[in-house]
Amino acid sequence: MGDAPTRERVARSILENGPSTAAALAERLALTPAAVRRHLDHLMDDGSVEAREPRVYGTRGRGRPAKAFALTDTGRDRFDQQYDDLAVQALRFLAETGGDEAVMQFARRRVADLETHYAEILAADPGTSPAEALARALTQDGYAASVRQGPVGPQLCQQHCPVAHVAHEFPQLCEAETEVISKLLGRHVQRLATIAHGDGVCTTCIPTTTTTAPTRSVSSHERLTP
């Protein structure tokens, strides 16, 4: 019983910071590496955490990189998924009576408050970058968001999604969220991964340069047509 609060801290640290190595968790929580590994072993045994091979950008260095530990769906369930069944039933009813467009309108209404939170953060701290302000606004809404540098520009990373299980069946929730992110940042953004579809984190790429419309591929039939 005495280990439960510390184990909860380990799980919450992974929730808020994303997949983490045992060494990173030990440093973050001021625990010994042995203690962290013991808690991780217990969390893996009960299905709350899984070990993953870390992603490596660029040239891989010598040696085998340390494994990162990520929350599973079971682990996320421990936090705030208790209303999923009711939400899914309500959206199914909305889809049946109003169609997909009604679901999309609901999804857009749901994220409308994000614009207000974002504006309040920028007004209170004008020196904050738009991406950082958005991450803080999302965190206020329970998404544990942060900004990290990616291969082609900043990435907005949401370590938690309160509606992940619902969004798995109703992707309109993710679509509306991506729309408002693009609107607030004033540029096209690209959703690279979502918790709703099994990824460890929702990741949105924010290109540093203006994107151009993709070149349309030309079919062999068109090339041969005079």
CSV table of C-alpha atoms in Angstrom, one decimal:
chain,number,residue,atom,x,y,z
A,1,MET,CA,0.0,0.0,0.0
A,2,GLY,CA,2.9,2.4,0.8
A,3,ASP,CA,4.2,2.1,-2.7
A,4,ALA,CA,0.9,3.2,-4.3
A,5,PRO,CA,1.4,7.0,-4.1
A,6,THR,CA,4.9,6.8,-5.6
A,7,ARG,CA,3.7,4.5,-8.3
A,8,GLU,CA,1.0,7.0,-9.1
A,9,ARG,CA,3.6,9.7,-9.3
A,10,VAL,CA,5.6,7.6,-11.8
A,11,ALA,CA,2.4,7.0,-14.0
A,12,ARG,CA,1.4,10.7,-13.8
A,13,SER,CA,4.9,11.8,-14.8
A,14,ILE,CA,4.7,9.7,-17.9
A,15,LEU,CA,1.2,11.0,-18.6
A,16,GLU,CA,2.4,14.7,-18.4
A,17,ASN,CA,5.8,14.3,-20.0
A,18,GLY,CA,5.2,11.5,-22.5
A,19,PRO,CA,7.2,8.3,-23.0
A,20,SER,CA,10.2,8.5,-20.6
A,21,THR,CA,13.3,6.4,-19.8
A,22,ALA,CA,13.8,5.1,-16.3
A,23,ALA,CA,16.8,7.5,-15.9
A,24,ALA,CA,14.6,10.5,-16.9
A,25,LEU,CA,11.9,9.4,-14.4
A,26,ALA,CA,14.4,8.9,-11.6
A,27,GLU,CA,15.8,12.4,-12.1
A,28,ARG,CA,12.4,14.1,-12.6
A,29,LEU,CA,10.9,12.4,-9.4
A,30,ALA,CA,14.1,12.5,-7.3
A,31,LEU,CA,14.0,8.7,-6.9
A,32,THR,CA,16.8,6.1,-7.3
A,33,PRO,CA,16.9,4.3,-10.7
A,34,ALA,CA,16.3,1.0,-8.8
A,35,ALA,CA,13.1,2.3,-7.2
A,36,VAL,CA,11.9,3.6,-10.6
A,37,ARG,CA,12.5,0.3,-12.2
A,38,ARG,CA,10.6,-1.5,-9.5
A,39,HIS,CA,7.6,0.7,-9.9
A,40,LEU,CA,7.8,0.4,-13.7
A,41,ASP,CA,7.9,-3.4,-13.4
A,42,HIS,CA,4.7,-3.3,-11.4
A,43,LEU,CA,3.0,-0.9,-13.8
A,44,MET,CA,4.0,-3.2,-16.7
A,45,ASP,CA,2.7,-6.2,-14.9
A,46,ASP,CA,-0.7,-4.7,-14.4
A,47,GLY,CA,-0.8,-3.5,-18.0
A,48,SER,CA,-0.6,0.3,-17.2
A,49,VAL,CA,2.8,0.9,-18.9
A,50,GLU,CA,4.6,-0.6,-21.8
A,51,ALA,CA,8.3,-0.4,-22.9
A,52,ARG,CA,9.0,1.1,-26.4
A,53,GLU,CA,12.0,1.5,-28.5
A,54,PRO,CA,12.7,5.2,-28.7
A,55,ARG,CA,12.5,7.1,-31.9
A,56,VAL,CA,15.9,8.4,-33.2
A,57,TYR,CA,16.2,11.3,-35.5
A,58,GLY,CA,19.3,11.6,-37.6
A,59,THR,CA,22.3,9.3,-37.1
A,60,ARG,CA,22.1,6.7,-34.4
A,61,GLY,CA,25.0,6.8,-31.9
A,62,ARG,CA,26.9,4.0,-30.5
A,63,GLY,CA,25.2,1.6,-28.1
A,64,ARG,CA,21.6,0.6,-27.6
A,65,PRO,CA,19.3,3.5,-26.7
A,66,ALA,CA,17.4,3.2,-23.5
A,67,LYS,CA,13.8,2.1,-23.7
A,68,ALA,CA,11.1,4.6,-23.2
A,69,PHE,CA,8.1,3.7,-21.0
A,70,ALA,CA,4.7,4.9,-22.2
A,71,LEU,CA,1.1,4.6,-20.8
A,72,THR,CA,-1.2,2.1,-22.4
A,73,ASP,CA,-4.9,2.6,-22.8
A,74,THR,CA,-5.4,0.8,-19.5
A,75,GLY,CA,-3.0,3.2,-17.9
A,76,ARG,CA,-4.8,6.2,-19.3
A,77,ASP,CA,-8.1,4.8,-18.0
A,78,ARG,CA,-6.9,5.3,-14.5
A,79,PHE,CA,-7.1,9.0,-14.9
A,80,ASP,CA,-10.3,10.4,-16.4
A,81,GLN,CA,-12.1,8.1,-18.9
A,82,GLN,CA,-15.1,7.2,-16.7
A,83,TYR,CA,-17.6,9.1,-18.9
A,84,ASP,CA,-16.6,7.6,-22.2
A,85,ASP,CA,-19.6,5.2,-22.6
A,86,LEU,CA,-22.1,8.0,-22.0
A,87,ALA,CA,-20.3,10.4,-24.4
A,88,VAL,CA,-20.1,7.7,-27.1
A,89,GLN,CA,-23.8,6.9,-26.7
A,90,ALA,CA,-24.8,10.6,-26.9
A,91,LEU,CA,-22.7,11.2,-30.0
A,92,ARG,CA,-24.1,8.0,-31.7
A,93,PHE,CA,-27.6,9.4,-31.0
A,94,LEU,CA,-26.5,12.8,-32.5
A,95,ALA,CA,-25.1,11.1,-35.6
A,96,GLU,CA,-28.3,9.0,-36.1
A,97,THR,CA,-30.6,12.0,-35.7
A,98,GLY,CA,-28.5,14.9,-37.2
A,99,GLY,CA,-25.9,13.2,-39.3
A,100,ASP,CA,-22.2,13.6,-39.4
A,101,GLU,CA,-22.4,17.3,-39.9
A,102,ALA,CA,-24.2,17.6,-36.6
A,103,VAL,CA,-21.4,15.7,-34.9
A,104,MET,CA,-18.8,18.1,-36.5
A,105,GLN,CA,-20.7,21.1,-35.3
A,106,PHE,CA,-20.7,19.7,-31.8
A,107,ALA,CA,-17.0,19.0,-32.1
A,108,ARG,CA,-16.3,22.6,-33.2
A,109,ARG,CA,-18.5,24.0,-30.4
A,110,ARG,CA,-16.5,21.9,-27.9
A,111,VAL,CA,-13.1,23.4,-28.7
A,112,ALA,CA,-14.4,27.0,-29.0
A,113,ASP,CA,-13.4,27.8,-25.4
A,114,LEU,CA,-9.8,27.1,-26.4
A,115,GLU,CA,-9.7,30.3,-28.4
A,116,THR,CA,-10.7,32.3,-25.2
A,117,HIS,CA,-8.1,30.6,-23.1
A,118,TYR,CA,-5.5,31.2,-25.8
A,119,ALA,CA,-6.3,34.9,-26.0
A,120,GLU,CA,-6.2,35.3,-22.2
A,121,ILE,CA,-2.8,33.8,-22.0
A,122,LEU,CA,-1.4,36.0,-24.7
A,123,ALA,CA,-2.9,39.1,-23.2
A,124,ALA,CA,-1.4,38.2,-19.8
A,125,ASP,CA,2.0,37.4,-21.2
A,126,PRO,CA,2.6,39.1,-24.6
A,127,GLY,CA,6.1,37.7,-24.8
A,128,THR,CA,4.8,34.1,-25.0
A,129,SER,CA,5.1,32.6,-28.5
A,130,PRO,CA,1.8,31.6,-30.1
A,131,ALA,CA,2.7,27.9,-29.9
A,132,GLU,CA,3.6,28.1,-26.3
A,133,ALA,CA,0.5,30.0,-25.5
A,134,LEU,CA,-1.6,27.3,-27.2
A,135,ALA,CA,0.2,24.6,-25.3
A,136,ARG,CA,-0.6,26.3,-22.1
A,137,ALA,CA,-4.3,26.7,-23.1
A,138,LEU,CA,-4.5,23.0,-24.0
A,139,THR,CA,-2.9,22.1,-20.7
A,140,GLN,CA,-5.6,24.1,-18.9
A,141,ASP,CA,-8.1,21.9,-20.7
A,142,GLY,CA,-6.4,18.7,-19.5
A,143,TYR,CA,-4.2,17.8,-22.5
A,144,ALA,CA,-0.7,18.1,-20.8
A,145,ALA,CA,0.6,19.9,-23.9
A,146,SER,CA,4.1,21.2,-24.6
A,147,VAL,CA,6.1,22.4,-27.6
A,148,ARG,CA,9.2,20.6,-28.8
A,149,GLN,CA,11.5,21.1,-31.8
A,150,GLY,CA,10.9,18.6,-34.6
A,151,PRO,CA,12.8,17.8,-37.8
A,152,VAL,CA,10.9,20.5,-39.9
A,153,GLY,CA,9.8,22.9,-37.2
A,154,PRO,CA,8.1,23.0,-33.8
A,155,GLN,CA,5.8,20.2,-32.8
A,156,LEU,CA,2.8,20.6,-30.4
A,157,CYS,CA,2.7,17.5,-28.3
A,158,GLN,CA,-0.3,16.5,-26.2
A,159,GLN,CA,0.6,13.8,-23.8
A,160,HIS,CA,-3.0,13.2,-22.7
A,161,CYS,CA,-6.4,13.3,-24.3
A,162,PRO,CA,-9.4,13.3,-22.1
A,163,VAL,CA,-11.6,12.2,-25.0
A,164,ALA,CA,-9.3,9.7,-26.7
A,165,HIS,CA,-11.6,6.8,-26.5
A,166,VAL,CA,-14.5,8.8,-27.8
A,167,ALA,CA,-12.4,10.3,-30.6
A,168,HIS,CA,-11.4,6.8,-31.7
A,169,GLU,CA,-15.0,6.3,-32.9
A,170,PHE,CA,-15.7,10.0,-33.7
A,171,PRO,CA,-12.6,11.5,-35.5
A,172,GLN,CA,-14.5,14.8,-35.9
A,173,LEU,CA,-13.3,15.6,-32.4
A,174,CYS,CA,-9.7,15.5,-33.6
A,175,GLU,CA,-10.5,17.3,-36.9
A,176,ALA,CA,-12.2,20.2,-35.1
A,177,GLU,CA,-9.2,20.4,-32.7
A,178,THR,CA,-6.8,20.5,-35.7
A,179,GLU,CA,-8.9,23.2,-37.3
A,180,VAL,CA,-8.7,25.5,-34.3
A,181,ILE,CA,-5.0,24.9,-33.8
A,182,SER,CA,-4.4,26.0,-37.4
A,183,LYS,CA,-6.7,29.0,-37.0
A,184,LEU,CA,-5.0,30.3,-33.8
A,185,LEU,CA,-1.5,29.8,-35.2
A,186,GLY,CA,-2.4,31.4,-38.5
A,187,ARG,CA,-0.9,28.7,-40.7
A,188,HIS,CA,-1.5,25.2,-42.0
A,189,VAL,CA,-0.6,22.5,-39.5
A,190,GLN,CA,-0.2,18.7,-40.0
A,191,ARG,CA,-1.4,16.2,-37.4
A,192,LEU,CA,1.2,13.5,-37.3
A,193,ALA,CA,-0.2,11.2,-34.6
A,194,THR,CA,-3.1,10.9,-32.2
A,195,ILE,CA,-3.7,9.0,-29.0
A,196,ALA,CA,-7.1,8.1,-30.3
A,197,HIS,CA,-5.5,6.0,-33.0
A,198,GLY,CA,-3.1,4.2,-30.8
A,199,ASP,CA,-0.1,6.6,-30.7
A,200,GLY,CA,1.6,7.5,-27.5
A,201,VAL,CA,1.0,11.2,-27.9
A,202,CYS,CA,-1.0,13.6,-30.1
A,203,THR,CA,1.6,15.3,-32.3
A,204,THR,CA,0.9,18.3,-34.5
A,205,CYS,CA,3.7,19.7,-36.8
A,206,ILE,CA,3.9,23.5,-37.1
A,207,PRO,CA,6.0,24.2,-40.2
A,208,THR,CA,8.3,27.1,-39.9
A,209,THR,CA,7.9,28.0,-43.6
A,210,THR,CA,4.7,28.7,-45.5
A,211,THR,CA,3.6,25.6,-47.2
A,212,THR,CA,2.7,25.5,-50.9
A,213,ALA,CA,-0.1,23.5,-52.5
A,214,PRO,CA,1.1,19.9,-53.3
A,215,THR,CA,1.8,19.3,-57.0
A,216,ARG,CA,-0.8,17.1,-58.5
A,217,SER,CA,0.5,13.8,-59.8
A,218,VAL,CA,-0.1,13.2,-63.5
A,219,SER,CA,-1.4,9.8,-64.5
A,220,SER,CA,0.2,7.8,-67.3
A,221,HIS,CA,-3.1,8.3,-69.3
A,222,GLU,CA,-2.8,12.1,-69.0
A,223,ARG,CA,0.9,12.0,-70.1
A,224,LEU,CA,0.0,10.1,-73.2
A,225,THR,CA,-3.0,12.2,-74.1
A,226,PRO,CA,-2.0,14.8,-76.8
